[in-house]
Short mmCIF file of C-alpha atoms and ligand atoms in Angstrom, two decimals:
data_model
loop_
_atom_site.label_atom_id
_atom_site.label_comp_id
_atom_site.label_asym_id
_atom_site.label_seq_id
_atom_site.Cartn_x
_atom_site.Cartn_y
_atom_site.Cartn_z
CA MET A 1 78.42 -48.64 63.61
CA THR A 2 74.97 -50.01 64.41
CA ILE A 3 73.83 -52.24 67.18
CA LYS A 4 70.38 -53.62 66.58
CA LYS A 5 69.54 -55.71 69.65
CA ALA A 6 70.51 -56.49 73.22
CA ILE A 7 72.87 -53.59 73.84
CA THR A 8 71.46 -50.25 72.90
CA LEU A 9 74.03 -47.57 73.42
CA PRO A 10 74.59 -44.44 71.36
CA THR A 11 77.47 -44.85 68.94
CA SER A 12 78.45 -41.23 68.61
CA PRO A 13 78.47 -38.48 71.21
CA PRO A 14 75.24 -36.60 71.69
CA LEU A 15 75.52 -32.99 70.56
CA GLY A 16 77.70 -30.84 72.76
CA ARG A 17 79.36 -33.75 74.58
CA LYS A 18 82.76 -34.80 73.33
CA LYS A 19 84.58 -38.06 73.94
CA MET A 20 87.77 -36.99 75.66
CA GLY A 21 89.10 -40.36 76.69
CA CYS A 22 87.89 -43.77 75.64
CA ILE A 23 88.60 -47.17 77.10
CA GLY A 24 90.28 -49.34 74.48
CA ILE A 25 89.63 -53.08 74.34
CA PHE A 26 92.14 -55.03 72.30
CA ASP A 27 91.99 -58.60 71.04
CA SER A 28 93.74 -60.60 68.33
CA GLY A 29 90.36 -60.77 66.58
CA ILE A 30 86.75 -61.13 67.58
CA GLY A 31 87.04 -63.13 70.80
CA GLY A 32 87.51 -60.06 72.99
CA LEU A 33 83.90 -59.16 72.32
CA THR A 34 82.96 -61.71 75.01
CA VAL A 35 84.91 -59.53 77.44
CA LEU A 36 83.70 -56.18 76.10
CA LYS A 37 80.10 -57.36 76.35
CA GLU A 38 80.38 -57.90 80.10
CA ILE A 39 82.32 -54.66 80.56
CA VAL A 40 79.62 -52.65 78.79
CA LYS A 41 76.92 -54.38 80.87
CA LYS A 42 78.68 -53.41 84.08
CA LEU A 43 80.02 -49.99 83.06
CA PRO A 44 77.71 -48.65 80.33
CA ARG A 45 78.46 -44.96 80.81
CA TYR A 46 81.98 -45.00 79.40
CA ASP A 47 83.14 -44.74 75.77
CA TYR A 48 84.70 -47.85 74.29
CA VAL A 49 86.83 -48.51 71.24
CA TYR A 50 87.26 -52.16 70.33
CA LEU A 51 90.15 -53.16 68.08
CA GLY A 52 90.50 -56.71 66.72
CA ASP A 53 93.67 -57.51 64.80
CA SER A 54 91.85 -60.00 62.56
CA ALA A 55 94.32 -59.50 59.70
CA ARG A 56 97.03 -61.13 61.80
CA ALA A 57 94.99 -63.51 63.96
CA PRO A 58 95.41 -66.09 65.33
CA TYR A 59 98.02 -64.97 67.85
CA GLY A 60 97.85 -68.25 69.76
CA THR A 61 100.45 -70.03 67.67
CA ARG A 62 102.81 -67.07 67.12
CA SER A 63 106.18 -66.41 68.76
CA PHE A 64 106.67 -64.18 71.77
CA GLU A 65 108.40 -61.51 69.61
CA THR A 66 105.62 -61.47 67.01
CA VAL A 67 102.79 -61.22 69.56
CA TYR A 68 104.67 -58.43 71.34
CA GLN A 69 105.24 -56.48 68.12
CA TYR A 70 101.65 -56.87 66.87
CA THR A 71 100.15 -56.03 70.26
CA LEU A 72 102.37 -52.99 70.67
CA GLU A 73 101.33 -51.67 67.25
CA CYS A 74 97.65 -52.07 68.05
CA VAL A 75 97.91 -50.62 71.53
CA THR A 76 99.79 -47.61 70.11
CA LYS A 77 96.94 -47.09 67.63
CA LEU A 78 94.37 -47.22 70.41
CA PHE A 79 96.25 -44.57 72.38
CA GLU A 80 96.49 -42.44 69.22
CA MET A 81 92.70 -42.80 69.03
CA ASN A 82 92.43 -41.03 72.37
CA CYS A 83 92.16 -44.02 74.69
CA ARG A 84 93.11 -43.34 78.31
CA LEU A 85 93.24 -46.93 79.28
CA VAL A 86 93.63 -50.07 77.18
CA ILE A 87 92.64 -53.58 78.25
CA LEU A 88 94.37 -56.47 76.54
CA ALA A 89 91.31 -58.73 76.47
CA CYS A 90 93.36 -61.33 74.60
CA ASN A 91 94.99 -63.88 76.91
CA THR A 92 97.78 -64.59 74.46
CA ALA A 93 98.65 -60.89 74.21
CA SER A 94 98.36 -60.51 77.99
CA ALA A 95 100.67 -63.49 78.43
CA LYS A 96 103.29 -62.50 75.89
CA ALA A 97 103.21 -58.72 75.54
CA LEU A 98 101.68 -56.98 78.57
CA ARG A 99 104.70 -56.96 80.86
CA ASN A 100 107.01 -55.64 78.10
CA ILE A 101 104.61 -52.92 77.02
CA GLN A 102 104.07 -51.79 80.61
CA GLN A 103 107.75 -51.76 81.45
CA LEU A 104 109.41 -50.78 78.17
CA ASP A 105 106.94 -48.82 76.05
CA MET A 106 104.26 -47.00 78.02
CA GLU A 107 106.43 -44.08 79.09
CA ARG A 108 107.26 -43.42 75.43
CA ILE A 109 103.94 -44.17 73.67
CA ALA A 110 101.40 -43.02 76.25
CA PRO A 111 102.81 -41.34 79.36
CA GLY A 112 100.24 -41.08 82.14
CA LYS A 113 97.98 -43.66 80.48
CA ARG A 114 97.55 -47.32 81.38
CA VAL A 115 97.47 -50.77 79.80
CA LEU A 116 96.03 -53.73 81.74
CA GLY A 117 95.66 -57.46 81.05
CA VAL A 118 93.29 -60.28 81.94
CA ILE A 119 95.55 -62.88 83.52
CA ARG A 120 95.97 -61.34 86.97
CA PRO A 121 92.29 -60.70 87.74
CA THR A 122 91.36 -64.18 86.47
CA SER A 123 94.10 -65.80 88.56
CA GLU A 124 92.98 -63.93 91.68
CA ARG A 125 89.44 -65.22 91.26
CA ALA A 126 90.50 -68.82 90.56
CA GLY A 127 92.49 -68.89 93.79
CA LYS A 128 89.39 -67.83 95.72
CA TYR A 129 87.21 -70.57 94.22
CA THR A 130 89.37 -73.66 94.52
CA LYS A 131 89.02 -75.88 97.59
CA THR A 132 91.20 -78.76 96.37
CA LYS A 133 93.97 -76.31 95.39
CA HIS A 134 94.08 -77.91 91.96
CA VAL A 135 93.26 -75.45 89.16
CA GLY A 136 92.98 -76.26 85.44
CA VAL A 137 93.75 -73.76 82.68
CA LEU A 138 92.48 -74.13 79.11
CA GLY A 139 94.15 -71.79 76.64
CA THR A 140 95.95 -71.32 73.35
CA THR A 141 99.34 -72.90 72.79
CA GLY A 142 100.94 -69.48 73.32
CA THR A 143 99.22 -68.85 76.62
CA VAL A 144 99.95 -72.34 77.93
CA MET A 145 103.59 -72.33 76.78
CA SER A 146 104.17 -68.95 78.43
CA ASP A 147 103.18 -70.46 81.82
CA SER A 148 101.71 -67.03 82.66
CA TYR A 149 98.70 -68.42 84.54
CA LYS A 150 100.87 -70.85 86.46
CA ILE A 151 103.32 -68.11 87.43
CA GLU A 152 100.60 -65.60 88.37
CA ILE A 153 98.48 -68.08 90.37
CA GLN A 154 101.46 -69.45 92.25
CA LYS A 155 102.71 -65.93 93.01
CA LEU A 156 99.34 -65.18 94.64
CA TYR A 157 98.66 -68.65 96.08
CA PRO A 158 101.88 -70.69 96.43
CA ASP A 159 99.99 -73.80 97.61
CA ILE A 160 97.87 -74.10 94.43
CA LYS A 161 98.84 -76.59 91.72
CA VAL A 162 98.10 -75.52 88.15
CA PHE A 163 97.45 -77.94 85.29
CA GLN A 164 97.28 -76.62 81.73
CA GLU A 165 95.89 -77.81 78.41
CA ALA A 166 96.41 -76.14 75.04
CA CYS A 167 93.23 -76.43 72.97
CA SER A 168 94.51 -75.02 69.69
CA ILE A 169 91.65 -76.30 67.57
CA TRP A 170 88.92 -74.66 69.64
CA VAL A 171 89.52 -71.16 68.23
CA PRO A 172 89.02 -72.15 64.55
CA MET A 173 86.04 -74.30 65.59
CA VAL A 174 84.35 -71.23 67.05
CA GLU A 175 85.39 -68.88 64.23
CA TYR A 176 84.11 -71.24 61.54
CA ASP A 177 80.87 -71.81 63.42
CA GLU A 178 81.51 -75.51 63.97
CA ILE A 179 80.22 -75.38 67.53
CA GLU A 180 77.05 -77.42 67.15
CA THR A 181 78.69 -80.37 65.42
CA PRO A 182 79.85 -83.87 66.45
CA ALA A 183 83.41 -82.77 65.64
CA SER A 184 83.19 -80.06 68.27
CA ASP A 185 81.97 -82.61 70.86
CA TYR A 186 84.95 -84.78 69.97
CA PHE A 187 87.55 -82.02 70.33
CA VAL A 188 86.04 -80.50 73.46
CA LYS A 189 85.93 -83.92 75.14
CA LYS A 190 89.45 -84.73 73.96
CA HIS A 191 90.98 -81.68 75.67
CA ILE A 192 88.84 -81.89 78.80
CA ASP A 193 89.81 -85.56 79.22
CA SER A 194 93.44 -84.66 78.67
CA LEU A 195 93.25 -81.91 81.33
CA PHE A 196 91.68 -84.25 83.90
CA SER A 197 94.24 -86.96 83.08
CA LYS A 198 96.81 -84.54 84.56
CA SER A 199 94.87 -84.34 87.82
CA ASP A 200 91.50 -85.70 88.88
CA LYS A 201 91.43 -83.25 91.81
CA ILE A 202 90.83 -80.17 89.63
CA ASP A 203 87.77 -78.33 90.99
CA THR A 204 88.21 -75.01 89.14
CA ILE A 205 88.84 -74.45 85.43
CA ILE A 206 89.84 -71.16 83.84
CA LEU A 207 88.65 -70.57 80.28
CA GLY A 208 91.87 -68.76 79.39
CA CYS A 209 90.92 -67.70 75.89
CA THR A 210 88.35 -65.15 74.77
CA HIS A 211 86.75 -67.60 72.33
CA TYR A 212 86.00 -70.34 74.83
CA PRO A 213 82.88 -68.83 76.46
CA LEU A 214 81.09 -69.68 73.20
CA LEU A 215 81.87 -73.34 73.90
CA LEU A 216 80.76 -73.21 77.53
CA HIS A 217 77.65 -75.35 77.03
CA LYS A 218 79.78 -78.01 75.32
CA ILE A 219 82.53 -77.85 77.93
CA LYS A 220 79.93 -78.32 80.70
CA LYS A 221 78.84 -81.60 79.08
CA PHE A 222 82.25 -83.15 79.74
CA VAL A 223 83.25 -81.52 83.02
CA PRO A 224 81.98 -82.95 86.35
CA ALA A 225 79.09 -80.87 87.71
CA ASN A 226 80.97 -79.93 90.89
CA VAL A 227 83.77 -78.22 88.96
CA LYS A 228 83.63 -74.43 88.75
CA ILE A 229 84.22 -73.09 85.22
CA ILE A 230 85.50 -69.53 85.10
CA SER A 231 84.65 -67.31 82.12
CA GLN A 232 86.60 -64.10 82.11
CA GLY A 233 84.13 -61.48 80.94
CA GLU A 234 82.54 -60.74 84.29
CA ILE A 235 85.81 -61.00 86.16
CA VAL A 236 87.51 -58.47 83.89
CA ALA A 237 84.48 -56.17 84.13
CA ASP A 238 84.55 -56.35 87.96
CA SER A 239 88.27 -55.77 87.99
CA LEU A 240 87.97 -52.76 85.66
CA ALA A 241 85.21 -51.26 87.84
CA ASP A 242 87.42 -51.72 90.88
CA TYR A 243 90.43 -50.24 89.07
CA LEU A 244 88.49 -47.14 88.05
CA LYS A 245 87.27 -46.70 91.62
CA ARG A 246 90.82 -46.85 92.94
CA HIS A 247 92.38 -44.67 90.22
CA ALA A 248 90.57 -41.35 90.13
CA GLU A 249 93.41 -39.84 88.07
CA ILE A 250 92.50 -42.19 85.18
CA GLU A 251 88.74 -42.41 85.79
CA SER A 252 88.30 -38.65 85.78
CA LYS A 253 89.87 -38.53 82.30
CA CYS A 254 87.56 -41.20 80.84
CA SER A 255 84.66 -39.70 78.93
CA LYS A 256 81.17 -40.91 79.71
CA VAL A 257 78.99 -40.59 76.66
CA GLY A 258 78.28 -44.32 76.39
CA SER A 259 79.53 -44.85 72.84
CA LEU A 260 80.90 -47.99 71.24
CA ASP A 261 83.11 -48.18 68.17
CA PHE A 262 84.41 -51.35 66.58
CA TYR A 263 87.56 -51.56 64.44
CA THR A 264 89.16 -54.47 62.64
CA THR A 265 92.49 -54.61 60.83
CA ASP A 266 90.93 -56.85 58.16
CA SER A 267 87.74 -57.00 56.10
CA THR A 268 84.82 -55.44 57.94
CA LEU A 269 82.47 -57.81 56.13
CA SER A 270 83.93 -60.97 57.61
CA PHE A 271 84.48 -59.32 61.01
CA ASP A 272 80.85 -58.21 61.23
CA LYS A 273 79.59 -61.63 60.18
CA VAL A 274 81.39 -63.57 62.90
CA ALA A 275 81.35 -60.77 65.48
CA GLY A 276 77.56 -60.74 65.51
CA ARG A 277 77.59 -64.25 67.01
CA PHE A 278 79.93 -63.19 69.81
CA TRP A 279 78.06 -59.99 70.52
CA GLY A 280 74.53 -61.34 70.20
CA ALA A 281 73.53 -58.48 67.92
CA ASP A 282 74.58 -56.94 64.61
CA ILE A 283 77.86 -55.09 64.55
CA LYS A 284 79.10 -52.67 61.95
CA SER A 285 82.85 -52.20 62.20
CA LYS A 286 85.33 -49.89 60.52
CA GLN A 287 88.64 -50.90 59.04
CA LEU A 288 91.88 -49.72 60.56
CA LEU A 289 95.01 -50.54 58.63
CA ILE A 290 98.04 -51.17 60.76
CA ASN A 291 101.48 -50.45 59.36
CA ARG A 292 100.14 -49.44 55.97
CA LYS A 293 100.22 -45.79 54.97
N1 LIG B 301 91.99 -64.08 71.70
C1 LIG B 301 92.99 -65.09 71.93
C2 LIG B 301 93.14 -65.37 73.43
O1 LIG B 301 92.33 -64.95 74.26
C3 LIG B 301 92.78 -66.35 71.15
C4 LIG B 301 92.70 -66.24 69.65
C5 LIG B 301 94.03 -66.26 68.91
O2 LIG B 301 94.75 -67.29 68.93
O3 LIG B 301 94.34 -65.23 68.31
O4 LIG B 301 94.08 -66.02 73.81
#
């Protein structure tokens, strides 16, 4: 893989230093790059393997069982690729598959290793920001229907009210590069208005989908200036740094060469084309076929 601008990390281990344990970042497709980017900024010494299941994206509209099965297959691959720790950067996968994988599969597929999601750290942060105790969540249909944010936030902060809005069309808008268009203004406004029609006291909004940070400038146009908009990248990076500090048994097994490898389950050509916009620099991915021998 090659990275031409912005982030300049070696992509293969310097001579004599071997990657013994990478950190895997999983997403349904390219969106998780917004999370990986912040993680690499904060923790550049580690080795990262990014896997986007583009062949089967989007996950946002799929059933619980399907998202669980797809996520489990990808996470298993990442552990086979020598990851010590895997982050489900995808909100939909975190909402629908994380708990099952942690409780039912980890002992069998990767004993002693860890899989973490993005919903808990984001919920913790939202609870700290809100003054009105009214939090809005923007996400895929799957994430919203799962009520995962609502459940997690209210577990941590029982007095907070959570209002959700599924913005299904935002993911294709970003993927097809329809961000700077009047249609995007229309659909961003439509969902923001719909969220605020549920409560006008919302003072904190979670962007609960890895694609949405690319729409941040549009979202800001339609959200009152006093409302805090939470993008997940930095939060997940902070939470990972904190996790590694608290878990020496995992941290000590993570290799620190500073490499980055990108994999997609679909065409590398189309992945690289769109991924470059998320990453802010050229990306050269490799293909990883799932469930095909
Ligand atoms: N990456 C997904 C998420 O964060 C959204 C894209 C999809 O629907 O696959 O929820």
